[in-house]
mmCIF file of C-alpha atoms in Angstrom:
data_model
loop_
_atom_site.group_PDB
_atom_site.id
_atom_site.type_symbol
_atom_site.label_atom_id
_atom_site.label_comp_id
_atom_site.label_asym_id
_atom_site.label_seq_id
_atom_site.Cartn_x
_atom_site.Cartn_y
_atom_site.Cartn_z
ATOM 1 C CA MET A 1 -0.061 0.017 -0.012
ATOM 2 C CA LEU A 2 1.065 3.703 -0.534
ATOM 3 C CA THR A 3 2.673 4.970 2.583
ATOM 4 C CA THR A 4 0.931 7.565 4.603
ATOM 5 C CA ARG A 5 3.826 10.090 4.082
ATOM 6 C CA TYR A 6 2.084 11.144 0.877
ATOM 7 C CA LEU A 7 -0.781 12.295 3.135
ATOM 8 C CA ARG A 8 0.589 13.793 6.117
ATOM 9 C CA VAL A 9 2.400 16.816 7.490
ATOM 10 C CA GLY A 10 4.344 15.508 10.521
ATOM 11 C CA SER A 11 1.772 13.424 12.378
ATOM 12 C CA THR A 12 -1.314 15.279 11.356
ATOM 13 C CA PRO A 13 -3.282 13.955 8.314
ATOM 14 C CA TYR A 14 -3.473 16.603 5.693
ATOM 15 C CA ILE A 15 -5.928 14.732 3.385
ATOM 16 C CA GLN A 16 -8.715 12.608 4.977
ATOM 17 C CA ARG A 17 -11.155 10.406 3.381
ATOM 18 C CA GLY A 18 -14.472 12.129 2.953
ATOM 19 C CA ASP A 19 -13.242 15.675 3.637
ATOM 20 C CA ALA A 20 -13.506 18.694 1.319
ATOM 21 C CA MET A 21 -10.447 17.526 -0.845
ATOM 22 C CA SER A 22 -11.082 13.955 -0.914
ATOM 23 C CA ASP A 23 -14.197 13.427 -3.058
ATOM 24 C CA ALA A 24 -15.217 9.838 -3.580
ATOM 25 C CA HIS A 25 -14.511 8.501 -7.027
ATOM 26 C CA GLY A 26 -15.425 4.903 -6.330
ATOM 27 C CA ASP A 27 -17.903 4.088 -9.127
ATOM 28 C CA ASP A 28 -18.068 7.221 -11.342
ATOM 29 C CA GLY A 29 -16.186 5.760 -14.184
ATOM 30 C CA ILE A 30 -12.698 6.985 -13.160
ATOM 31 C CA THR A 31 -10.422 4.171 -14.151
ATOM 32 C CA LEU A 32 -6.733 3.460 -13.247
ATOM 33 C CA SER A 33 -5.801 3.941 -16.836
ATOM 34 C CA ARG A 34 -7.345 7.426 -17.009
ATOM 35 C CA VAL A 35 -5.550 8.458 -13.714
ATOM 36 C CA VAL A 36 -2.250 7.125 -14.878
ATOM 37 C CA GLU A 37 -2.590 9.002 -18.186
ATOM 38 C CA VAL A 38 -2.925 12.294 -16.190
ATOM 39 C CA MET A 39 0.054 11.109 -14.102
ATOM 40 C CA ALA A 40 2.117 10.814 -17.196
ATOM 41 C CA ARG A 41 1.293 14.268 -18.144
ATOM 42 C CA ARG A 42 2.074 15.838 -14.719
ATOM 43 C CA LEU A 43 4.420 13.677 -12.696
ATOM 44 C CA ASN A 44 7.978 12.639 -12.946
ATOM 45 C CA HIS A 45 7.943 8.890 -13.913
ATOM 46 C CA LEU A 46 10.227 8.032 -10.832
ATOM 47 C CA VAL A 47 7.523 9.359 -8.435
ATOM 48 C CA GLY A 48 4.466 8.051 -10.239
ATOM 49 C CA ALA A 49 6.144 4.553 -10.806
ATOM 50 C CA ARG A 50 6.959 4.447 -7.007
ATOM 51 C CA CYS A 51 3.144 4.784 -6.272
ATOM 52 C CA LEU A 52 2.146 2.134 -8.678
ATOM 53 C CA ARG A 53 4.802 -0.375 -7.941
ATOM 54 C CA SER A 54 4.311 -0.113 -4.223
ATOM 55 C CA ASN A 55 0.711 -1.108 -4.814
ATOM 56 C CA GLY A 56 1.542 -4.198 -6.827
ATOM 57 C CA VAL A 57 1.224 -2.729 -10.374
ATOM 58 C CA ALA A 58 3.832 -3.501 -13.009
ATOM 59 C CA VAL A 59 5.559 -0.533 -14.318
ATOM 60 C CA GLY A 60 8.157 0.081 -17.280
ATOM 61 C CA ARG A 61 11.306 2.253 -17.649
ATOM 62 C CA ASN A 62 9.278 5.264 -18.684
ATOM 63 C CA TRP A 63 5.682 6.491 -18.971
ATOM 64 C CA THR A 64 5.151 4.933 -22.491
ATOM 65 C CA GLU A 65 5.972 1.444 -21.143
ATOM 66 C CA THR A 66 4.171 1.918 -17.912
ATOM 67 C CA LEU A 67 0.907 3.028 -19.796
ATOM 68 C CA ALA A 68 1.102 0.078 -21.867
ATOM 69 C CA LYS A 69 1.360 -2.254 -18.784
ATOM 70 C CA VAL A 70 -1.488 -0.549 -16.981
ATOM 71 C CA SER A 71 -3.777 -0.766 -20.002
ATOM 72 C CA LYS A 72 -3.621 -4.443 -19.546
ATOM 73 C CA VAL A 73 -4.715 -4.334 -15.946
ATOM 74 C CA ASN A 74 -8.297 -5.507 -15.182
ATOM 75 C CA GLN A 75 -9.819 -2.030 -14.106
ATOM 76 C CA ASP A 76 -12.725 -3.716 -12.232
ATOM 77 C CA THR A 77 -10.746 -5.526 -9.538
ATOM 78 C CA LEU A 78 -10.480 -4.261 -5.957
ATOM 79 C CA LEU A 79 -6.735 -3.900 -6.414
ATOM 80 C CA ALA A 80 -7.179 -1.642 -9.352
ATOM 81 C CA LYS A 81 -9.825 0.440 -7.501
ATOM 82 C CA ASP A 82 -7.589 0.821 -4.507
ATOM 83 C CA VAL A 83 -4.642 1.751 -6.565
ATOM 84 C CA THR A 84 -6.694 4.390 -8.390
ATOM 85 C CA GLN A 85 -7.562 5.932 -5.073
ATOM 86 C CA GLN A 86 -3.943 5.940 -4.088
ATOM 87 C CA ALA A 87 -2.802 7.548 -7.383
ATOM 88 C CA LEU A 88 -5.669 10.142 -7.133
ATOM 89 C CA GLU A 89 -4.232 11.113 -3.685
ATOM 90 C CA LEU A 90 -0.824 11.420 -5.105
ATOM 91 C CA LEU A 91 -2.060 13.695 -7.930
ATOM 92 C CA ARG A 92 -3.887 15.960 -5.418
ATOM 93 C CA VAL A 93 -0.846 16.262 -3.283
ATOM 94 C CA HIS A 94 1.397 16.964 -6.225
ATOM 95 C CA SER A 95 -1.168 19.557 -7.424
ATOM 96 C CA LEU A 96 -0.615 21.515 -4.190
ATOM 97 C CA ILE A 97 3.240 21.130 -3.490
ATOM 98 C CA GLY A 98 4.780 19.686 -6.774
ATOM 99 C CA ASN A 99 7.342 22.011 -8.525
ATOM 100 C CA LYS A 100 5.929 25.413 -7.737
ATOM 101 C CA ARG A 101 6.879 29.077 -8.353
ATOM 102 C CA VAL A 102 5.884 30.738 -5.163
ATOM 103 C CA THR A 103 5.085 34.415 -4.228
ATOM 104 C CA TRP A 104 3.745 35.605 -1.008
ATOM 105 C CA TYR A 105 1.428 38.761 -0.508
ATOM 106 C CA ASP A 106 0.721 40.639 2.689
ATOM 107 C CA LEU A 107 -2.906 41.099 3.584
ATOM 108 C CA LYS A 108 -1.878 43.685 6.211
ATOM 109 C CA GLY A 109 -2.170 46.150 3.246
ATOM 110 C CA LEU A 110 -5.942 46.008 3.501
ATOM 111 C CA ASN A 111 -7.780 48.067 6.127
ATOM 112 C CA ALA A 112 -9.908 46.428 8.830
ATOM 113 C CA ASP A 113 -13.162 46.798 7.052
ATOM 114 C CA MET A 114 -11.722 45.212 3.890
ATOM 115 C CA VAL A 115 -10.179 42.399 5.833
ATOM 116 C CA THR A 116 -13.553 41.507 7.465
ATOM 117 C CA SER A 117 -15.374 41.759 4.100
ATOM 118 C CA PHE A 118 -12.679 39.584 2.419
ATOM 119 C CA SER A 119 -12.930 37.076 5.282
ATOM 120 C CA ASN A 120 -16.763 36.945 4.995
ATOM 121 C CA TRP A 121 -16.447 36.299 1.217
ATOM 122 C CA LEU A 122 -14.000 33.482 1.944
ATOM 123 C CA ASP A 123 -16.667 31.791 4.064
ATOM 124 C CA LYS A 124 -19.316 32.240 1.355
ATOM 125 C CA ALA A 125 -16.934 30.811 -1.296
ATOM 126 C CA LEU A 126 -16.460 27.715 0.857
ATOM 127 C CA ASP A 127 -20.290 27.124 1.229
ATOM 128 C CA SER A 128 -20.977 27.887 -2.404
ATOM 129 C CA PRO A 129 -17.802 27.793 -4.512
ATOM 130 C CA PRO A 130 -17.955 29.792 -7.814
ATOM 131 C CA LEU A 131 -16.728 26.675 -9.792
ATOM 132 C CA ASP A 132 -16.995 26.152 -13.512
ATOM 133 C CA GLU A 133 -19.463 23.332 -13.121
ATOM 134 C CA SER A 134 -19.383 22.064 -16.742
ATOM 135 C CA TRP A 135 -15.658 21.842 -16.609
ATOM 136 C CA VAL A 136 -15.556 20.087 -13.231
ATOM 137 C CA THR A 137 -18.162 17.585 -14.352
ATOM 138 C CA GLN A 138 -15.983 16.603 -17.255
ATOM 139 C CA TYR A 139 -12.689 16.803 -15.381
ATOM 140 C CA PRO A 140 -13.168 16.191 -11.653
ATOM 141 C CA PHE A 141 -10.282 17.444 -9.778
ATOM 142 C CA PRO A 142 -7.495 16.308 -9.976
ATOM 143 C CA LEU A 143 -8.090 14.970 -13.492
ATOM 144 C CA THR A 144 -7.104 16.883 -16.552
ATOM 145 C CA PRO A 145 -7.385 16.726 -20.294
ATOM 146 C CA ILE A 146 -4.598 14.577 -21.618
ATOM 147 C CA ASP A 147 -5.017 15.012 -25.427
ATOM 148 C CA ASP A 148 -3.153 17.905 -27.223
ATOM 149 C CA THR A 149 -6.172 19.096 -29.052
ATOM 150 C CA SER A 150 -8.043 19.968 -25.775
ATOM 151 C CA LEU A 151 -4.988 21.497 -24.205
ATOM 152 C CA ARG A 152 -4.091 23.502 -27.293
ATOM 153 C CA ASN A 153 -7.616 25.008 -27.482
ATOM 154 C CA PHE A 154 -7.681 25.906 -23.856
ATOM 155 C CA ASP A 155 -8.006 29.684 -23.226
ATOM 156 C CA ARG A 156 -4.815 30.375 -21.274
ATOM 157 C CA SER A 157 -5.971 33.711 -20.164
ATOM 158 C CA LYS A 158 -9.015 32.208 -18.253
ATOM 159 C CA PRO A 159 -7.877 29.721 -15.629
ATOM 160 C CA LYS A 160 -10.705 27.332 -14.433
ATOM 161 C CA LEU A 161 -11.557 27.367 -10.788
ATOM 162 C CA VAL A 162 -11.895 23.662 -9.966
ATOM 163 C CA LYS A 163 -11.818 23.259 -6.192
ATOM 164 C CA VAL A 164 -12.260 25.443 -2.922
ATOM 165 C CA TRP A 165 -11.728 24.024 0.470
ATOM 166 C CA GLN A 166 -10.555 24.907 3.958
ATOM 167 C CA GLU A 167 -7.741 23.098 5.865
ATOM 168 C CA GLY A 168 -6.883 24.524 9.270
ATOM 169 C CA GLY A 169 -6.616 28.137 9.102
ATOM 170 C CA ARG A 170 -6.025 28.262 5.338
ATOM 171 C CA THR A 171 -8.424 28.530 2.418
ATOM 172 C CA TYR A 172 -7.442 26.965 -0.793
ATOM 173 C CA PHE A 173 -8.481 28.096 -4.274
ATOM 174 C CA GLN A 174 -7.275 25.600 -7.036
ATOM 175 C CA PHE A 175 -7.234 26.701 -10.624
ATOM 176 C CA PHE A 176 -6.517 24.729 -13.697
ATOM 177 C CA SER A 177 -4.653 26.172 -16.695
ATOM 178 C CA VAL A 178 -2.397 25.118 -19.579
ATOM 179 C CA ARG A 179 1.266 26.017 -20.267
ATOM 180 C CA THR A 180 2.375 25.879 -23.933
ATOM 181 C CA TYR A 181 6.171 25.826 -24.537
ATOM 182 C CA ASN A 182 8.910 24.502 -27.063
ATOM 183 C CA GLU A 183 11.053 21.547 -26.328
ATOM 184 C CA ARG A 184 14.206 20.926 -28.197
ATOM 185 C CA VAL A 185 14.534 17.242 -29.191
ATOM 186 C CA GLU A 186 17.493 15.589 -30.716
ATOM 187 C CA LEU A 187 16.514 13.562 -33.888
ATOM 188 C CA ALA A 188 18.320 10.520 -35.418
ATOM 189 C CA PRO A 189 19.322 11.155 -38.963
ATOM 190 C CA THR A 190 18.522 7.610 -39.792
ATOM 191 C CA SER A 191 14.841 8.076 -38.811
ATOM 192 C CA PHE A 192 14.359 10.259 -41.966
ATOM 193 C CA SER A 193 13.532 9.144 -45.507
ATOM 194 C CA LYS A 194 16.339 8.254 -47.737
ATOM 195 C CA ASP A 195 16.073 11.446 -49.832
ATOM 196 C CA ALA A 196 15.888 13.512 -46.787
ATOM 197 C CA TYR A 197 18.701 11.706 -45.047
ATOM 198 C CA GLU A 198 20.990 12.525 -48.037
ATOM 199 C CA ASN A 199 20.450 16.259 -47.374
ATOM 200 C CA ILE A 200 21.079 16.057 -43.663
ATOM 201 C CA ARG A 201 23.743 13.365 -43.354
ATOM 202 C CA GLN A 202 26.532 16.011 -43.231
ATOM 203 C CA TYR A 203 25.176 17.180 -39.809
ATOM 204 C CA SER A 204 26.498 15.558 -36.648
ATOM 205 C CA LYS A 205 23.405 16.611 -34.613
ATOM 206 C CA ILE A 206 19.768 17.559 -35.693
ATOM 207 C CA ILE A 207 17.554 19.270 -33.331
ATOM 208 C CA GLY A 208 13.783 19.399 -33.651
ATOM 209 C CA ILE A 209 11.508 21.837 -32.007
ATOM 210 C CA LYS A 210 8.441 20.286 -30.514
ATOM 211 C CA GLN A 211 5.464 22.200 -29.100
ATOM 212 C CA LYS A 212 4.405 20.880 -25.799
ATOM 213 C CA PHE A 213 1.025 21.426 -23.758
ATOM 214 C CA ALA A 214 1.165 20.975 -20.065
ATOM 215 C CA PRO A 215 -1.827 20.826 -17.819
ATOM 216 C CA CYS A 216 -1.271 22.713 -14.713
ATOM 217 C CA PHE A 217 -2.803 23.451 -11.324
ATOM 218 C CA ASP A 218 -2.113 26.798 -9.753
ATOM 219 C CA THR A 219 -3.093 27.337 -6.174
ATOM 220 C CA VAL A 220 -4.134 30.603 -4.162
ATOM 221 C CA VAL A 221 -3.706 29.844 -0.449
ATOM 222 C CA VAL A 222 -5.295 32.444 1.905
ATOM 223 C CA ASP A 223 -3.731 32.151 5.499
ATOM 224 C CA ARG A 224 -6.029 34.279 7.628
ATOM 225 C CA SER A 225 -4.053 33.715 10.818
ATOM 226 C CA GLU A 226 -0.852 34.949 9.218
ATOM 227 C CA GLN A 227 -2.679 37.436 7.060
ATOM 228 C CA ARG A 228 -0.951 36.230 3.977
ATOM 229 C CA ILE A 229 -1.927 35.115 0.469
ATOM 230 C CA GLU A 230 0.419 32.441 -0.993
ATOM 231 C CA LEU A 231 0.414 32.089 -4.719
ATOM 232 C CA ARG A 232 1.756 28.558 -6.045
ATOM 233 C CA VAL A 233 2.175 28.444 -9.735
ATOM 234 C CA ASP A 234 2.906 25.155 -11.392
ATOM 235 C CA VAL A 235 6.274 24.741 -13.049
ATOM 236 C CA PRO A 236 5.669 21.755 -15.211
ATOM 237 C CA SER A 237 9.184 21.689 -17.027
ATOM 238 C CA ALA A 238 12.487 23.417 -16.735
ATOM 239 C CA HIS A 239 11.863 24.181 -20.429
ATOM 240 C CA VAL A 240 9.009 26.585 -19.704
ATOM 241 C CA PRO A 241 10.472 30.128 -20.168
ATOM 242 C CA ASN A 242 10.251 32.439 -17.310
ATOM 243 C CA GLU A 243 8.143 34.851 -19.225
ATOM 244 C CA ILE A 244 5.395 32.277 -19.670
ATOM 245 C CA GLN A 245 5.524 31.563 -15.963
ATOM 246 C CA GLN A 246 5.046 35.327 -15.224
ATOM 247 C CA ILE A 247 2.059 35.467 -17.496
ATOM 248 C CA ALA A 248 0.584 32.396 -15.757
ATOM 249 C CA ASN A 249 1.170 34.171 -12.436
ATOM 250 C CA GLN A 250 -0.626 37.240 -13.676
ATOM 251 C CA HIS A 251 -3.607 35.214 -15.115
ATOM 252 C CA VAL A 252 -4.312 33.170 -11.945
ATOM 253 C CA LEU A 253 -3.783 36.307 -9.634
ATOM 254 C CA GLY A 254 -6.185 38.147 -11.880
ATOM 255 C CA SER A 255 -8.677 35.469 -11.857
ATOM 256 C CA PHE A 256 -8.732 35.306 -8.065
ATOM 257 C CA ASN A 257 -8.755 39.061 -7.803
ATOM 258 C CA ALA A 258 -11.953 39.201 -10.076
ATOM 259 C CA LEU A 259 -13.612 36.579 -7.951
ATOM 260 C CA SER A 260 -12.721 38.654 -4.769
ATOM 261 C CA TYR A 261 -13.766 41.884 -6.188
ATOM 262 C CA GLN A 262 -17.089 40.525 -7.534
ATOM 263 C CA GLY A 263 -17.726 38.789 -4.204
ATOM 264 C CA CYS A 264 -16.794 41.583 -1.693
ATOM 265 C CA GLN A 265 -15.455 44.473 -3.742
ATOM 266 C CA THR A 266 -12.058 43.879 -2.340
ATOM 267 C CA SER A 267 -9.070 44.032 -4.749
ATOM 268 C CA ILE A 268 -5.818 42.231 -3.844
ATOM 269 C CA VAL A 269 -3.955 43.745 -6.710
ATOM 270 C CA GLY A 270 -1.298 46.081 -5.268
ATOM 271 C CA LEU A 271 -0.679 44.212 -2.058
ATOM 272 C CA SER A 272 3.040 44.194 -1.185
ATOM 273 C CA ALA A 273 4.992 40.986 -2.086
ATOM 274 C CA PHE A 274 7.432 39.264 0.333
ATOM 275 C CA ASP A 275 11.008 39.999 -0.509
ATOM 276 C CA PHE A 276 13.240 37.003 -0.523
ATOM 277 C CA PHE A 277 16.338 38.975 -1.404
ATOM 278 C CA PRO A 278 17.671 39.521 2.129
ATOM 279 C CA MET A 279 17.719 35.817 2.940
ATOM 280 C CA LEU A 280 20.295 35.120 0.142
ATOM 281 C CA LEU A 281 23.534 36.045 2.033
ATOM 282 C CA PRO A 282 22.794 34.291 5.304
ATOM 283 C CA LEU A 283 21.744 31.140 3.478
ATOM 284 C CA TYR A 284 24.767 31.189 1.413
ATOM 285 C CA ARG A 285 27.102 31.748 4.372
ATOM 286 C CA ASP A 286 25.633 28.711 6.419
ATOM 287 C CA ASN A 287 27.746 25.793 5.296
ATOM 288 C CA THR A 288 25.471 23.491 7.264
ATOM 289 C CA ALA A 289 22.443 24.494 5.122
ATOM 290 C CA GLY A 290 22.138 21.814 2.291
ATOM 291 C CA LYS A 291 24.381 22.079 -0.930
ATOM 292 C CA VAL A 292 24.464 25.220 -2.997
ATOM 293 C CA SER A 293 23.955 23.861 -6.458
ATOM 294 C CA THR A 294 23.108 27.159 -8.184
ATOM 295 C CA LEU A 295 24.890 30.411 -7.530
ATOM 296 C CA GLY A 296 24.924 33.934 -9.196
ATOM 297 C CA PHE A 297 27.034 36.510 -7.440
ATOM 298 C CA ALA A 298 29.297 39.472 -7.547
ATOM 299 C CA ALA A 299 32.655 39.600 -5.882
ATOM 300 C CA TYR A 300 34.115 42.820 -4.635
ATOM 301 C CA ALA A 301 37.821 43.810 -3.962
ATOM 302 C CA GLU A 302 39.220 47.126 -2.814
ATOM 303 C CA ASP A 303 39.490 48.564 -6.397
ATOM 304 C CA SER A 304 37.474 46.124 -8.649
ATOM 305 C CA ALA A 305 34.339 43.982 -8.840
ATOM 306 C CA SER A 306 33.440 40.886 -10.924
ATOM 307 C CA ASN A 307 30.182 39.203 -11.492
ATOM 308 C CA ASN A 308 31.037 36.385 -13.868
ATOM 309 C CA THR A 309 29.330 38.233 -16.707
ATOM 310 C CA GLY A 310 26.022 37.928 -14.777
ATOM 311 C CA ARG A 311 25.710 34.148 -15.331
ATOM 312 C CA PRO A 312 24.726 31.981 -12.468
ATOM 313 C CA ILE A 313 26.972 28.808 -11.940
ATOM 314 C CA ARG A 314 24.959 25.512 -11.844
ATOM 315 C CA LYS A 315 26.372 22.237 -10.497
ATOM 316 C CA LYS A 316 23.625 19.911 -9.440
ATOM 317 C CA GLY A 317 24.598 17.441 -6.632
ATOM 318 C CA HIS A 318 27.621 19.568 -5.595
ATOM 319 C CA ASP A 319 28.113 22.269 -3.028
ATOM 320 C CA LEU A 320 29.647 25.305 -4.642
ATOM 321 C CA ARG A 321 30.552 26.654 -1.196
ATOM 322 C CA GLU A 322 33.184 23.807 -1.216
ATOM 323 C CA ASP A 323 34.293 24.139 -4.715
ATOM 324 C CA LYS A 324 38.036 24.616 -4.651
ATOM 325 C CA PHE A 325 37.997 27.304 -7.358
ATOM 326 C CA HIS A 326 35.065 29.083 -5.686
ATOM 327 C CA LYS A 327 36.618 29.020 -2.207
ATOM 328 C CA SER A 328 40.006 30.279 -3.245
ATOM 329 C CA GLY A 329 38.357 33.149 -5.191
ATOM 330 C CA ALA A 330 36.044 34.040 -2.338
ATOM 331 C CA ALA A 331 39.166 34.025 0.090
ATOM 332 C CA ALA A 332 40.748 36.602 -2.321
ATOM 333 C CA VAL A 333 38.111 39.212 -2.218
ATOM 334 C CA GLU A 334 36.724 41.544 0.343
ATOM 335 C CA ASP A 335 32.985 40.699 -0.191
ATOM 336 C CA LEU A 336 30.798 38.232 -2.010
ATOM 337 C CA ARG A 337 27.132 39.140 -2.670
ATOM 338 C CA PRO A 338 24.724 36.572 -4.071
ATOM 339 C CA TYR A 339 21.893 37.613 -6.447
ATOM 340 C CA THR A 340 20.650 33.925 -7.267
ATOM 341 C CA ILE A 341 20.914 30.850 -5.079
ATOM 342 C CA GLY A 342 19.694 27.337 -5.309
ATOM 343 C CA VAL A 343 20.250 24.898 -2.449
ATOM 344 C CA GLU A 344 19.550 21.191 -2.319
ATOM 345 C CA TRP A 345 18.641 19.009 0.683
ATOM 346 C CA PRO A 346 18.119 15.286 0.744
ATOM 347 C CA ALA A 347 14.575 14.264 0.281
ATOM 348 C CA LEU A 348 12.813 13.150 3.375
ATOM 349 C CA GLY A 349 12.664 9.293 3.343
ATOM 350 C CA ARG A 350 13.572 8.957 -0.370
ATOM 351 C CA LYS A 351 17.073 7.677 -1.046
ATOM 352 C CA ASP A 352 19.193 9.508 -3.689
ATOM 353 C CA GLU A 353 16.610 12.083 -4.217
ATOM 354 C CA VAL A 354 16.654 15.920 -3.475
ATOM 355 C CA ILE A 355 14.374 18.837 -2.867
ATOM 356 C CA GLU A 356 15.421 22.338 -3.757
ATOM 357 C CA LEU A 357 14.760 25.877 -2.856
ATOM 358 C CA GLU A 358 15.850 28.375 -5.493
ATOM 359 C CA ILE A 359 15.634 32.176 -5.247
ATOM 360 C CA PRO A 360 16.159 33.347 -8.794
ATOM 361 C CA GLY A 361 17.444 36.803 -9.684
ATOM 362 C CA SER A 362 19.718 38.733 -12.003
ATOM 363 C CA ILE A 363 22.768 40.904 -11.375
ATOM 364 C CA HIS A 364 20.605 43.982 -11.590
ATOM 365 C CA CYS A 365 19.297 43.008 -8.094
ATOM 366 C CA LEU A 366 22.621 44.085 -6.630
ATOM 367 C CA TYR A 367 22.648 47.447 -8.303
ATOM 368 C CA LYS A 368 19.034 48.554 -8.694
ATOM 369 C CA SER A 369 16.011 46.949 -7.137
ATOM 370 C CA ARG A 370 17.487 44.731 -4.336
ATOM 371 C CA ALA A 371 14.151 42.990 -4.345
ATOM 372 C CA LEU A 372 13.186 39.351 -5.318
ATOM 373 C CA HIS A 373 9.570 38.239 -4.917
ATOM 374 C CA VAL A 374 9.703 34.600 -6.355
ATOM 375 C CA ALA A 375 10.936 31.313 -4.795
ATOM 376 C CA ASN A 376 10.941 28.133 -6.681
ATOM 377 C CA LEU A 377 10.235 25.029 -4.557
ATOM 378 C CA SER A 378 10.912 21.835 -6.475
ATOM 379 C CA GLY A 379 11.137 18.054 -5.948
ATOM 380 C CA CYS A 380 8.593 17.851 -3.104
ATOM 381 C CA VAL A 381 6.194 14.912 -3.061
ATOM 382 C CA THR A 382 5.077 15.267 0.498
ATOM 383 C CA PHE A 383 3.711 18.099 2.538
ATOM 384 C CA ALA A 384 6.434 17.579 5.144
ATOM 385 C CA GLU A 385 9.025 18.440 2.375
ATOM 386 C CA TYR A 386 7.157 21.565 1.180
ATOM 387 C CA GLU A 387 7.020 22.741 4.846
ATOM 388 C CA PHE A 388 10.683 22.017 5.246
ATOM 389 C CA LEU A 389 11.551 24.436 2.569
ATOM 390 C CA THR A 390 9.124 27.085 3.598
ATOM 391 C CA HIS A 391 10.539 26.750 7.049
ATOM 392 C CA LYS A 392 14.011 27.503 5.615
ATOM 393 C CA ILE A 393 12.697 30.649 3.869
ATOM 394 C CA TRP A 394 11.340 31.979 7.319
ATOM 395 C CA HIS A 395 14.517 30.923 9.168
ATOM 396 C CA TYR A 396 17.023 32.787 7.034
ATOM 397 C CA SER A 397 14.644 35.706 6.447
ATOM 398 C CA GLU A 398 14.656 36.168 10.335
ATOM 399 C CA ILE A 399 18.359 35.920 10.495
ATOM 400 C CA ALA A 400 18.605 38.555 7.741
ATOM 401 C CA ALA A 401 16.147 40.877 9.692
ATOM 402 C CA LYS A 402 18.331 40.572 12.814
ATOM 403 C CA LEU A 403 21.651 41.293 10.967
ATOM 404 C CA ALA A 404 19.900 44.343 9.376
ATOM 405 C CA ALA A 405 18.721 45.515 12.820
ATOM 406 C CA GLU A 406 22.210 45.076 14.141
ATOM 407 C CA ALA A 407 23.861 46.952 11.305
ATOM 408 C CA LEU A 408 21.239 49.964 11.771
ATOM 409 C CA SER A 409 22.028 49.926 15.424
ATOM 410 C CA GLN A 410 25.762 50.121 14.751
ATOM 411 C CA ALA A 411 25.413 52.772 12.174
ATOM 412 C CA GLN A 412 23.350 54.849 14.539
ATOM 413 C CA LYS A 413 25.996 54.393 17.238
ATOM 414 C CA ALA A 414 28.703 55.484 14.915
ATOM 415 C CA ILE A 415 26.631 58.697 14.029
ATOM 416 C CA GLU A 416 26.146 59.454 17.663
ATOM 417 C CA SER A 417 29.829 58.894 18.465
ATOM 418 C CA ALA A 418 30.821 61.115 15.511
ATOM 419 C CA LYS A 419 28.376 63.900 16.740
ATOM 420 C CA ALA A 420 29.784 63.623 20.326
ATOM 421 C CA GLY A 421 33.387 63.968 19.192
ATOM 422 C CA ALA A 422 32.730 67.001 16.920
#
C-alpha cells in the first residue's frame, strides 16, 4: 500500500477520506488507466512509478512502457480500484506542492473593514464555491485533459476554478490552466526518409523543436491567521520560459482578484509582495544548510568587482561553497554578494533524491531593485518536504532581519559617536 507520508504533515493527516479535498471516486467511471494517463502528463516517472509499484502494479522504464502495462490491468478488480484511489491522492498532493513558483502577498495592506469583508467572502466561497461546473463535471479534480487538441484549445487567459476548500486556518482556491512551450529534441538522422537523409547526413546533430502542452494546477492559499496570500504557480518543466511563468502568475492572480472583487469589492492587486532577497546572504554563508547547487554572485575587492558576466553557476549534486575554485576566489576578495541561489537538501525518506529551494534573480538586483519576489520550490512529493523548504525561507529571513537591525544599530551608534566627538 502507498505509505501515509504522501498524506501527512508531521503526524497530522492533511488529506482525510471524505473531507473537502477527498471526493469519492468509487464508481463514477474513473479508471486506473485514466488516472495514470494524467500522471504521465504531470508527474516525474520516478514518483508515479513508485506509487504504482508499491501497490503491486507492474511499471516500465518510462511512462510509455508503464501506460502500456497499466492498460492490460483489469480495471474492475478491488486492487485496481484501490490503486486508483492512491494515485488520485498522489495527484492531489502533487497539485499542491509539486514544483512550484511561489510568491507571498501581505494582507496587512488591507484596512480592517476590507479584511472583514474579504474574510466573509471566503466563508461564502467555501459554502458555495464559484466553480466552473461544466468543466469540473468533465474533469473532476485532480483529473485533467490529456489530449493535445483539448490542451491546445484551452483559453490560457482564463484559468478554471476547480476546487475551494478549508484546511486548518487556510483557504485554498485551486485553478486549472495550460502552459504551452517549445522543447528541443535531438533527432536521429536515420529516422528520416532516404532522400531527406542525403540532405542532412552532413550534420552531426539534428535538433527538432516540438510544441508541448502541459496541464497545470495553480493554487491561491489564503492564510487568515498569518494574514498572507500564497500564490503557487505550477512549473511543469524546466523548459518553460520564465516569461510564460510570469504570464501564468498574472492570469491566476487576476482570476482570483476578479472573484474577490465580485464577491466583496476587495481588490488584492497592489498588495506588497514578500522580499526573498535579504535571505540570500545568510543562506549562502551557512555551510550546514544543504548544498548550494546554483549560485549567481558579484565579488568585490578594494578597487575592482566581478560578476562572472552575470551568469549563475549551476552544478547539481555539488556544494559550490566547497568548490576549490570558488573557495580560493572567495578568500581573495573582500566581499561576495549573491543575487541568485539554489540549495538542495536530501528528500525526506527517499534515498538518492533531493528537494530544492531556489531564489532566482539577476545581477541587476545588486545594483538597482534589491528585491526578489519569487521562490522556486521543487522536488517535493510530501507536505512535510514543502513545509521544510518554507521553514528555511522564514528561518533565513529572520536571520537577515536581525543582521539588518544590528547593522542599523551600529550605524546609529557611529553617527552619535561622531556627533559627540565633533
